[in-house]
């Protein structure tokens, strides 16, 4: 069945004409889906009943069901657990900043990248999300809060570049001026570093921000925590990121999760400075979020500040990721794990 919310305006027009309807109906339906964020065809009041019935029979209209939602009493951050139409579950997060609402979405159910510190990958990948399922996370949160979403980060469960075609289509729909019209500049995609896909993304000519989950300053250390480093070594991925920045003129971000005693020493900072050299970039330091299944603990605050100072002395732009929703947290992927079988078996419930 046609996944209608994943259609471009042109594809939708073609389909509507193919079932003997006037082209302007496609425009109306597109607007219901992507501007008014309708949850089903029956909300489309200016579409006649007969056409709604045909659409129900011939297309798939994806929507999410809220299974759980936790709101932080500290800063209003919300963590959603959504069920997809096949019963699989994903997580999304809504954060409030001064400039508006930012939504962090998942791109896959689970993940197959195997990063040692990440809860999303423990049970592997189940499947990739469709463009409509990625949009639905933003649409549901916008409906739920009644506010406009201004920023989107693809940093939830899954590896977005392992779901490349759907990701690109999702970005096109999200930033379409006839849809939600989110500025490309307000979209960030985070990857563990699938190098050929970084080059593909560069060719798409988006104005989005690309973030690399770096997390270690040397090949040896990176390999220890991120299996992807065995396929694409650290110099190769840094070169790809540099080229991405040069070609798109967009400043890139390196995410660096500080793990106590592993990658947070003075020497690690020096190695990182050497690795990055001079380039248009920004380093985001993240205190590791301890996860029950793994034995990693976060670096103490003084260490984080020292690490930051050292990078700054070498003219590297650094921020420390503000911890949002401290009281509702648990690392990425943990809320879902609590609701899945293997998580329940391990006593996470
Ligand atoms: N697969 C993509 C996006 C999802 S992960 C990527 O690798 O970038 C989003 C970010 O959260 C990544 O930087 C990831 O490394 C980080 N992350 C995962 N588990 C974490 C944990 N326990 N503590 C801190 N950051 C974590």
mmCIF file of C-alpha atoms and ligand atoms in Angstrom:
data_model
loop_
_atom_site.group_PDB
_atom_site.id
_atom_site.type_symbol
_atom_site.label_atom_id
_atom_site.label_comp_id
_atom_site.label_asym_id
_atom_site.label_seq_id
_atom_site.Cartn_x
_atom_site.Cartn_y
_atom_site.Cartn_z
ATOM 1 C CA UNK A 1 0.000 0.000 0.000
ATOM 2 C CA UNK A 2 1.112 3.531 -0.748
ATOM 3 C CA UNK A 3 2.623 5.204 2.317
ATOM 4 C CA UNK A 4 0.903 8.497 1.625
ATOM 5 C CA UNK A 5 2.716 10.697 4.146
ATOM 6 C CA UNK A 6 6.058 9.711 2.621
ATOM 7 C CA UNK A 7 5.007 10.986 -0.826
ATOM 8 C CA UNK A 8 6.456 14.141 -2.335
ATOM 9 C CA UNK A 9 3.846 16.698 -3.525
ATOM 10 C CA UNK A 10 4.480 15.551 -7.115
ATOM 11 C CA UNK A 11 4.003 11.858 -6.273
ATOM 12 C CA UNK A 12 0.829 12.646 -4.374
ATOM 13 C CA UNK A 13 -0.595 14.662 -7.277
ATOM 14 C CA UNK A 14 0.179 11.809 -9.633
ATOM 15 C CA UNK A 15 -1.580 9.317 -7.387
ATOM 16 C CA UNK A 16 -4.663 11.476 -6.870
ATOM 17 C CA UNK A 17 -5.003 11.949 -10.621
ATOM 18 C CA UNK A 18 -4.552 8.223 -11.173
ATOM 19 C CA UNK A 19 -7.665 7.529 -9.095
ATOM 20 C CA UNK A 20 -9.657 10.002 -11.153
ATOM 21 C CA UNK A 21 -9.607 12.988 -8.805
ATOM 22 C CA UNK A 22 -8.682 16.595 -9.481
ATOM 23 C CA UNK A 23 -5.107 17.664 -8.813
ATOM 24 C CA UNK A 24 -6.059 20.350 -6.261
ATOM 25 C CA UNK A 25 -7.253 17.580 -3.935
ATOM 26 C CA UNK A 26 -3.641 16.465 -3.633
ATOM 27 C CA UNK A 27 -2.679 19.922 -2.422
ATOM 28 C CA UNK A 28 -5.464 19.870 0.164
ATOM 29 C CA UNK A 29 -4.497 16.427 1.431
ATOM 30 C CA UNK A 30 -0.828 17.370 1.565
ATOM 31 C CA UNK A 31 -1.720 20.387 3.667
ATOM 32 C CA UNK A 32 -3.847 18.304 6.027
ATOM 33 C CA UNK A 33 -0.968 15.900 6.533
ATOM 34 C CA UNK A 34 1.992 18.250 6.739
ATOM 35 C CA UNK A 35 0.590 21.599 7.932
ATOM 36 C CA UNK A 36 -2.472 20.717 10.019
ATOM 37 C CA UNK A 37 -0.821 17.455 11.138
ATOM 38 C CA UNK A 38 -4.019 15.422 10.781
ATOM 39 C CA UNK A 39 -3.962 12.052 12.542
ATOM 40 C CA UNK A 40 -6.319 10.377 10.096
ATOM 41 C CA UNK A 41 -8.393 10.975 6.991
ATOM 42 C CA UNK A 42 -11.544 11.763 8.964
ATOM 43 C CA UNK A 43 -9.984 15.001 10.193
ATOM 44 C CA UNK A 44 -9.837 16.200 6.580
ATOM 45 C CA UNK A 45 -13.207 17.924 6.629
ATOM 46 C CA UNK A 46 -13.056 19.508 3.183
ATOM 47 C CA UNK A 47 -12.354 16.152 1.509
ATOM 48 C CA UNK A 48 -15.548 14.366 0.544
ATOM 49 C CA UNK A 49 -16.380 11.149 2.315
ATOM 50 C CA UNK A 50 -16.155 8.976 -0.781
ATOM 51 C CA UNK A 51 -12.589 10.048 -1.478
ATOM 52 C CA UNK A 52 -11.640 9.577 2.186
ATOM 53 C CA UNK A 53 -12.987 6.030 2.015
ATOM 54 C CA UNK A 54 -11.012 5.299 -1.181
ATOM 55 C CA UNK A 55 -7.872 6.634 0.465
ATOM 56 C CA UNK A 56 -8.449 4.493 3.555
ATOM 57 C CA UNK A 57 -8.718 1.419 1.367
ATOM 58 C CA UNK A 58 -5.802 2.106 -0.927
ATOM 59 C CA UNK A 59 -3.187 3.847 1.167
ATOM 60 C CA UNK A 60 -1.449 3.569 4.490
ATOM 61 C CA UNK A 61 -1.781 6.548 6.815
ATOM 62 C CA UNK A 62 0.859 6.122 9.528
ATOM 63 C CA UNK A 63 0.311 7.398 13.036
ATOM 64 C CA UNK A 64 1.899 6.865 16.420
ATOM 65 C CA UNK A 65 0.401 5.908 19.716
ATOM 66 C CA UNK A 66 1.805 7.409 22.916
ATOM 67 C CA UNK A 67 2.733 4.474 25.172
ATOM 68 C CA UNK A 68 4.498 6.421 27.853
ATOM 69 C CA UNK A 69 5.514 10.012 28.469
ATOM 70 C CA UNK A 70 7.695 11.443 31.162
ATOM 71 C CA UNK A 71 8.026 15.147 31.797
ATOM 72 C CA UNK A 72 10.869 16.722 33.707
ATOM 73 C CA UNK A 73 9.851 18.848 36.668
ATOM 74 C CA UNK A 74 13.122 20.735 36.269
ATOM 75 C CA UNK A 75 13.057 21.995 32.694
ATOM 76 C CA UNK A 76 9.927 20.632 31.000
ATOM 77 C CA UNK A 77 11.831 18.144 28.829
ATOM 78 C CA UNK A 78 9.540 15.350 27.708
ATOM 79 C CA UNK A 79 10.491 11.840 26.765
ATOM 80 C CA UNK A 80 7.962 9.977 24.625
ATOM 81 C CA UNK A 81 7.671 6.277 24.023
ATOM 82 C CA UNK A 82 5.688 5.736 20.826
ATOM 83 C CA UNK A 83 4.258 2.550 19.349
ATOM 84 C CA UNK A 84 4.426 2.252 15.556
ATOM 85 C CA UNK A 85 1.526 0.629 13.673
ATOM 86 C CA UNK A 86 3.299 -2.767 13.764
ATOM 87 C CA UNK A 87 3.718 -2.572 17.533
ATOM 88 C CA UNK A 88 7.429 -1.736 17.514
ATOM 89 C CA UNK A 89 8.452 1.006 19.903
ATOM 90 C CA UNK A 90 10.627 4.058 19.509
ATOM 91 C CA UNK A 91 11.654 7.022 21.641
ATOM 92 C CA UNK A 92 11.604 10.743 20.944
ATOM 93 C CA UNK A 93 12.522 13.661 23.158
ATOM 94 C CA UNK A 94 11.147 17.207 23.300
ATOM 95 C CA UNK A 95 13.354 19.917 24.767
ATOM 96 C CA UNK A 96 12.444 23.511 25.469
ATOM 97 C CA UNK A 97 14.996 26.167 24.692
ATOM 98 C CA UNK A 98 14.651 29.922 24.720
ATOM 99 C CA UNK A 99 14.330 29.996 20.943
ATOM 100 C CA UNK A 100 11.654 27.284 20.792
ATOM 101 C CA UNK A 101 11.042 23.592 20.879
ATOM 102 C CA UNK A 102 13.629 21.092 19.748
ATOM 103 C CA UNK A 103 12.697 17.487 18.981
ATOM 104 C CA UNK A 104 15.136 14.591 18.965
ATOM 105 C CA UNK A 105 13.858 11.753 16.783
ATOM 106 C CA UNK A 106 14.702 8.111 16.170
ATOM 107 C CA UNK A 107 15.591 6.865 12.697
ATOM 108 C CA UNK A 108 15.430 3.091 13.321
ATOM 109 C CA UNK A 109 13.902 0.581 15.715
ATOM 110 C CA UNK A 110 17.083 -0.416 17.538
ATOM 111 C CA UNK A 111 20.477 -0.059 15.909
ATOM 112 C CA UNK A 112 23.110 -2.369 14.452
ATOM 113 C CA UNK A 113 26.182 -0.225 15.032
ATOM 114 C CA UNK A 114 27.104 -1.828 18.356
ATOM 115 C CA UNK A 115 28.607 1.177 20.175
ATOM 116 C CA UNK A 116 29.617 -0.093 23.602
ATOM 117 C CA UNK A 117 28.115 2.729 25.649
ATOM 118 C CA UNK A 118 24.742 2.923 23.901
ATOM 119 C CA UNK A 119 21.514 1.276 25.086
ATOM 120 C CA UNK A 120 19.776 1.484 21.687
ATOM 121 C CA UNK A 121 22.016 -1.102 20.109
ATOM 122 C CA UNK A 122 21.949 -3.855 22.744
ATOM 123 C CA UNK A 123 19.288 -5.943 20.960
ATOM 124 C CA UNK A 124 20.402 -4.995 17.427
ATOM 125 C CA UNK A 125 18.232 -3.441 14.751
ATOM 126 C CA UNK A 126 14.640 -4.502 14.083
ATOM 127 C CA UNK A 127 13.952 -2.261 11.098
ATOM 128 C CA UNK A 128 14.436 1.202 9.674
ATOM 129 C CA UNK A 129 11.769 3.887 9.966
ATOM 130 C CA UNK A 130 9.932 5.231 6.945
ATOM 131 C CA UNK A 131 10.032 8.991 6.199
ATOM 132 C CA UNK A 132 6.439 9.237 7.471
ATOM 133 C CA UNK A 133 7.348 7.550 10.764
ATOM 134 C CA UNK A 134 10.173 10.038 11.274
ATOM 135 C CA UNK A 135 7.831 12.952 10.521
ATOM 136 C CA UNK A 136 5.128 11.502 12.781
ATOM 137 C CA UNK A 137 7.361 11.887 15.836
ATOM 138 C CA UNK A 138 7.613 15.624 15.219
ATOM 139 C CA UNK A 139 3.954 15.989 14.245
ATOM 140 C CA UNK A 140 2.721 14.136 17.337
ATOM 141 C CA UNK A 141 4.868 16.215 19.657
ATOM 142 C CA UNK A 142 3.801 19.431 17.979
ATOM 143 C CA UNK A 143 0.152 18.429 18.369
ATOM 144 C CA UNK A 144 0.667 17.317 21.934
ATOM 145 C CA UNK A 145 2.357 20.539 23.045
ATOM 146 C CA UNK A 146 0.330 22.803 20.778
ATOM 147 C CA UNK A 147 3.548 24.551 19.872
ATOM 148 C CA UNK A 148 5.585 24.892 16.735
ATOM 149 C CA UNK A 149 8.725 22.776 16.542
ATOM 150 C CA UNK A 150 11.692 24.910 15.506
ATOM 151 C CA UNK A 151 14.609 22.469 15.639
ATOM 152 C CA UNK A 152 14.967 18.807 14.775
ATOM 153 C CA UNK A 153 17.899 16.590 15.664
ATOM 154 C CA UNK A 154 18.197 13.060 14.319
ATOM 155 C CA UNK A 155 19.999 11.763 17.389
ATOM 156 C CA UNK A 156 17.605 9.296 18.921
ATOM 157 C CA UNK A 157 17.646 5.554 18.392
ATOM 158 C CA UNK A 158 19.266 4.234 15.248
ATOM 159 C CA UNK A 159 21.931 5.226 12.769
ATOM 160 C CA UNK A 160 20.406 7.691 10.287
ATOM 161 C CA UNK A 161 22.988 7.023 7.560
ATOM 162 C CA UNK A 162 22.118 3.309 7.778
ATOM 163 C CA UNK A 163 18.658 4.409 6.579
ATOM 164 C CA UNK A 164 19.923 6.844 3.986
ATOM 165 C CA UNK A 165 17.183 7.100 1.345
ATOM 166 C CA UNK A 166 14.415 7.459 3.906
ATOM 167 C CA UNK A 167 16.436 10.052 5.795
ATOM 168 C CA UNK A 168 16.930 12.205 2.703
ATOM 169 C CA UNK A 169 13.256 12.013 1.786
ATOM 170 C CA UNK A 170 12.346 12.857 5.390
ATOM 171 C CA UNK A 171 14.553 15.978 5.337
ATOM 172 C CA UNK A 172 13.027 17.104 2.022
ATOM 173 C CA UNK A 173 9.470 16.747 3.398
ATOM 174 C CA UNK A 174 10.297 18.331 6.752
ATOM 175 C CA UNK A 175 11.840 21.396 5.132
ATOM 176 C CA UNK A 176 9.319 21.686 2.290
ATOM 177 C CA UNK A 177 7.875 25.186 2.203
ATOM 178 C CA UNK A 178 4.409 23.740 1.646
ATOM 179 C CA UNK A 179 4.749 21.514 4.690
ATOM 180 C CA UNK A 180 6.006 22.229 8.196
ATOM 181 C CA UNK A 181 8.710 24.330 6.529
ATOM 182 C CA UNK A 182 11.448 23.837 9.088
ATOM 183 C CA UNK A 183 14.630 25.594 8.064
ATOM 184 C CA UNK A 184 17.411 23.253 6.933
ATOM 185 C CA UNK A 185 19.704 25.226 9.203
ATOM 186 C CA UNK A 186 17.683 23.979 12.155
ATOM 187 C CA UNK A 187 18.128 20.311 11.306
ATOM 188 C CA UNK A 188 21.024 18.251 12.678
ATOM 189 C CA UNK A 189 21.913 14.706 11.673
ATOM 190 C CA UNK A 190 24.244 12.727 13.902
ATOM 191 C CA UNK A 191 26.224 9.746 12.604
ATOM 192 C CA UNK A 192 28.717 7.269 13.992
ATOM 193 C CA UNK A 193 30.659 7.752 10.750
ATOM 194 C CA UNK A 194 29.591 5.682 7.731
ATOM 195 C CA UNK A 195 32.043 7.401 5.396
ATOM 196 C CA UNK A 196 30.574 6.732 1.902
ATOM 197 C CA UNK A 197 27.207 8.020 3.126
ATOM 198 C CA UNK A 198 28.806 11.206 4.465
ATOM 199 C CA UNK A 199 29.998 11.894 0.911
ATOM 200 C CA UNK A 200 26.550 11.079 -0.472
ATOM 201 C CA UNK A 201 24.963 13.500 1.972
ATOM 202 C CA UNK A 202 27.462 16.169 0.942
ATOM 203 C CA UNK A 203 26.186 15.855 -2.647
ATOM 204 C CA UNK A 204 22.566 16.461 -1.572
ATOM 205 C CA UNK A 205 23.538 20.070 -0.922
ATOM 206 C CA UNK A 206 21.483 20.473 2.240
ATOM 207 C CA UNK A 207 22.097 23.322 4.658
ATOM 208 C CA UNK A 208 21.827 20.999 7.625
ATOM 209 C CA UNK A 209 24.371 20.458 10.403
ATOM 210 C CA UNK A 210 26.245 17.188 10.363
ATOM 211 C CA UNK A 211 27.492 15.816 13.671
ATOM 212 C CA UNK A 212 29.970 12.994 14.084
ATOM 213 C CA UNK A 213 29.947 10.828 17.181
ATOM 214 C CA UNK A 214 33.693 10.806 17.671
ATOM 215 C CA UNK A 215 34.044 9.847 21.344
ATOM 216 C CA UNK A 216 37.742 8.979 21.216
ATOM 217 C CA UNK A 217 40.901 10.832 20.138
ATOM 218 C CA UNK A 218 42.790 7.898 18.584
ATOM 219 C CA UNK A 219 42.007 4.973 16.314
ATOM 220 C CA UNK A 220 42.973 2.502 19.000
ATOM 221 C CA UNK A 221 40.555 3.899 21.559
ATOM 222 C CA UNK A 222 37.762 4.528 19.092
ATOM 223 C CA UNK A 223 37.870 0.930 17.920
ATOM 224 C CA UNK A 224 37.465 -0.229 21.475
ATOM 225 C CA UNK A 225 34.072 1.435 21.912
ATOM 226 C CA UNK A 226 32.778 1.842 18.341
ATOM 227 C CA UNK A 227 32.893 -1.146 15.952
ATOM 228 C CA UNK A 228 32.288 1.160 12.941
ATOM 229 C CA UNK A 229 35.865 2.426 13.410
ATOM 230 C CA UNK A 230 37.103 -0.943 12.147
ATOM 231 C CA UNK A 231 35.423 -0.301 8.796
ATOM 232 C CA UNK A 232 36.371 3.387 8.494
ATOM 233 C CA UNK A 233 39.373 4.522 10.468
ATOM 234 C CA UNK A 234 39.546 7.746 12.381
ATOM 235 C CA UNK A 235 41.637 9.673 9.817
ATOM 236 C CA UNK A 236 39.310 8.658 6.987
ATOM 237 C CA UNK A 237 36.212 9.809 8.834
ATOM 238 C CA UNK A 238 37.802 13.098 9.933
ATOM 239 C CA UNK A 239 38.842 13.736 6.317
ATOM 240 C CA UNK A 240 35.258 13.104 5.174
ATOM 241 C CA UNK A 241 33.935 15.528 7.788
ATOM 242 C CA UNK A 242 36.454 18.197 6.732
ATOM 243 C CA UNK A 243 35.432 17.821 3.114
ATOM 244 C CA UNK A 244 31.797 18.015 4.134
ATOM 245 C CA UNK A 245 32.484 21.333 5.903
ATOM 246 C CA UNK A 246 34.543 22.713 2.998
ATOM 247 C CA UNK A 247 31.922 21.813 0.436
ATOM 248 C CA UNK A 248 28.787 22.825 2.277
ATOM 249 C CA UNK A 249 30.318 25.764 4.192
ATOM 250 C CA UNK A 250 28.482 24.425 7.226
ATOM 251 C CA UNK A 251 30.256 24.127 10.537
ATOM 252 C CA UNK A 252 30.340 20.512 11.633
ATOM 253 C CA UNK A 253 29.995 19.174 15.149
ATOM 254 C CA UNK A 254 32.046 16.506 16.866
ATOM 255 C CA UNK A 255 30.334 14.797 19.751
ATOM 256 C CA UNK A 256 32.675 13.571 22.419
ATOM 257 C CA UNK A 257 31.245 11.585 25.289
ATOM 258 C CA UNK A 258 33.494 11.776 28.310
ATOM 259 C CA UNK A 259 33.931 8.410 30.003
ATOM 260 C CA UNK A 260 35.770 8.464 33.290
ATOM 261 C CA UNK A 261 39.307 7.082 33.035
ATOM 262 C CA UNK A 262 38.925 6.168 29.365
ATOM 263 C CA UNK A 263 39.039 9.305 27.217
ATOM 264 C CA UNK A 264 39.062 12.245 29.629
ATOM 265 C CA UNK A 265 42.753 12.793 30.520
ATOM 266 C CA UNK A 266 45.058 15.688 29.580
ATOM 267 C CA UNK A 267 46.742 13.401 27.096
ATOM 268 C CA UNK A 268 43.405 12.532 25.501
ATOM 269 C CA UNK A 269 42.694 16.256 25.110
ATOM 270 C CA UNK A 270 46.094 16.730 23.445
ATOM 271 C CA UNK A 271 45.460 13.820 21.091
ATOM 272 C CA UNK A 272 42.095 15.307 20.207
ATOM 273 C CA UNK A 273 43.644 18.696 19.454
ATOM 274 C CA UNK A 274 46.184 17.016 17.168
ATOM 275 C CA UNK A 275 43.484 14.982 15.453
ATOM 276 C CA UNK A 276 41.212 17.922 14.704
ATOM 277 C CA UNK A 277 43.859 20.456 13.729
ATOM 278 C CA UNK A 278 42.456 23.627 12.254
ATOM 279 C CA UNK A 279 38.970 23.250 10.822
ATOM 280 C CA UNK A 280 35.504 24.759 10.822
ATOM 281 C CA UNK A 281 34.092 22.748 13.691
ATOM 282 C CA UNK A 282 32.595 22.682 17.087
ATOM 283 C CA UNK A 283 33.126 20.097 19.829
ATOM 284 C CA UNK A 284 30.243 19.096 22.042
ATOM 285 C CA UNK A 285 31.347 17.423 25.261
ATOM 286 C CA UNK A 286 28.812 15.030 26.747
ATOM 287 C CA UNK A 287 29.145 13.518 30.193
ATOM 288 C CA UNK A 288 28.407 9.819 29.584
ATOM 289 C CA UNK A 289 24.980 8.745 30.621
ATOM 290 C CA UNK A 290 25.567 5.608 32.674
ATOM 291 C CA UNK A 291 23.502 2.677 31.438
ATOM 292 C CA UNK A 292 22.593 -0.268 33.577
ATOM 293 C CA UNK A 293 23.984 -2.811 31.134
ATOM 294 C CA UNK A 294 27.466 -1.299 30.885
ATOM 295 C CA UNK A 295 30.128 -0.307 33.273
ATOM 296 C CA UNK A 296 30.907 3.281 32.280
ATOM 297 C CA UNK A 297 30.773 6.271 34.532
ATOM 298 C CA UNK A 298 30.724 9.971 33.844
ATOM 299 C CA UNK A 299 33.718 12.216 34.186
ATOM 300 C CA UNK A 300 33.655 14.564 37.168
ATOM 301 C CA UNK A 301 32.800 18.181 36.553
ATOM 302 C CA UNK A 302 36.311 19.537 37.153
ATOM 303 C CA UNK A 303 37.708 17.110 34.601
ATOM 304 C CA UNK A 304 35.082 18.165 32.076
ATOM 305 C CA UNK A 305 35.946 21.826 32.628
ATOM 306 C CA UNK A 306 39.683 21.146 32.345
ATOM 307 C CA UNK A 307 39.146 19.215 29.144
ATOM 308 C CA UNK A 308 37.122 22.105 27.768
ATOM 309 C CA UNK A 309 39.736 24.712 28.735
ATOM 310 C CA UNK A 310 42.485 22.753 27.092
ATOM 311 C CA UNK A 311 40.634 22.592 23.778
ATOM 312 C CA UNK A 312 39.705 26.260 23.961
ATOM 313 C CA UNK A 313 43.331 27.258 24.481
ATOM 314 C CA UNK A 314 43.923 25.695 21.106
ATOM 315 C CA UNK A 315 41.197 27.731 19.448
ATOM 316 C CA UNK A 316 38.704 24.892 19.318
ATOM 317 C CA UNK A 317 35.100 25.874 19.803
ATOM 318 C CA UNK A 318 33.642 23.839 22.674
ATOM 319 C CA UNK A 319 30.342 23.472 24.481
ATOM 320 C CA UNK A 320 29.324 21.142 27.254
ATOM 321 C CA UNK A 321 26.003 19.534 26.514
ATOM 322 C CA UNK A 322 23.479 20.929 28.901
ATOM 323 C CA UNK A 323 21.819 18.093 30.687
ATOM 324 C CA UNK A 324 18.108 18.244 30.016
ATOM 325 C CA UNK A 325 15.503 16.278 31.876
ATOM 326 C CA UNK A 326 17.944 14.929 34.442
ATOM 327 C CA UNK A 327 15.123 13.625 36.583
ATOM 328 C CA UNK A 328 13.448 11.637 33.800
ATOM 329 C CA UNK A 329 16.535 10.418 32.078
ATOM 330 C CA UNK A 330 18.184 7.166 31.594
ATOM 331 C CA UNK A 331 20.317 7.023 28.497
ATOM 332 C CA UNK A 332 18.935 7.020 25.007
ATOM 333 C CA UNK A 333 17.064 3.816 24.282
ATOM 334 C CA UNK A 334 16.442 2.964 27.915
ATOM 335 C CA UNK A 335 12.778 3.828 28.051
ATOM 336 C CA UNK A 336 12.151 1.430 25.185
ATOM 337 C CA UNK A 337 14.277 -1.285 26.730
ATOM 338 C CA UNK A 338 12.198 -1.090 29.858
ATOM 339 C CA UNK A 339 9.195 -1.988 27.739
ATOM 340 C CA UNK A 340 10.717 -4.771 25.665
ATOM 341 C CA UNK A 341 11.051 -8.378 26.607
ATOM 342 C CA UNK A 342 14.774 -8.703 27.050
ATOM 343 C CA UNK A 343 14.852 -5.496 29.081
ATOM 344 C CA UNK A 344 12.053 -6.798 31.286
ATOM 345 C CA UNK A 345 13.894 -10.080 31.784
ATOM 346 C CA UNK A 346 16.904 -8.162 32.991
ATOM 347 C CA UNK A 347 14.738 -6.569 35.637
ATOM 348 C CA UNK A 348 14.649 -3.069 34.185
ATOM 349 C CA UNK A 349 10.933 -2.738 34.668
HETATM 350 N N1 LIG B 1 23.727 6.740 15.478
HETATM 351 C C1 LIG B 1 23.872 8.155 15.554
HETATM 352 C C2 LIG B 1 22.776 8.870 16.299
HETATM 353 C C3 LIG B 1 22.217 8.235 17.544
HETATM 354 S S1 LIG B 1 23.145 8.302 19.023
HETATM 355 C C4 LIG B 1 25.218 8.496 16.121
HETATM 356 O O1 LIG B 1 25.975 7.595 16.441
HETATM 357 O O2 LIG B 1 25.546 9.669 16.200
HETATM 358 C C5 LIG B 1 23.045 9.970 19.538
HETATM 359 C C6 LIG B 1 24.233 10.392 20.371
HETATM 360 O O3 LIG B 1 24.115 9.906 21.731
HETATM 361 C C7 LIG B 1 25.539 9.859 19.827
HETATM 362 O O4 LIG B 1 26.534 10.842 19.870
HETATM 363 C C8 LIG B 1 25.806 8.732 20.785
HETATM 364 O O5 LIG B 1 27.142 8.371 20.727
HETATM 365 C C9 LIG B 1 25.341 9.316 22.105
HETATM 366 N N2 LIG B 1 25.152 8.351 23.181
HETATM 367 C C10 LIG B 1 24.708 7.083 23.101
HETATM 368 N N3 LIG B 1 24.717 6.496 24.314
HETATM 369 C C11 LIG B 1 25.156 7.411 25.182
HETATM 370 C C12 LIG B 1 25.397 7.397 26.571
HETATM 371 N N4 LIG B 1 25.182 6.316 27.324
HETATM 372 N N5 LIG B 1 25.862 8.535 27.135
HETATM 373 C C13 LIG B 1 26.084 9.650 26.385
HETATM 374 N N6 LIG B 1 25.883 9.716 25.074
HETATM 375 C C14 LIG B 1 25.445 8.603 24.461
#
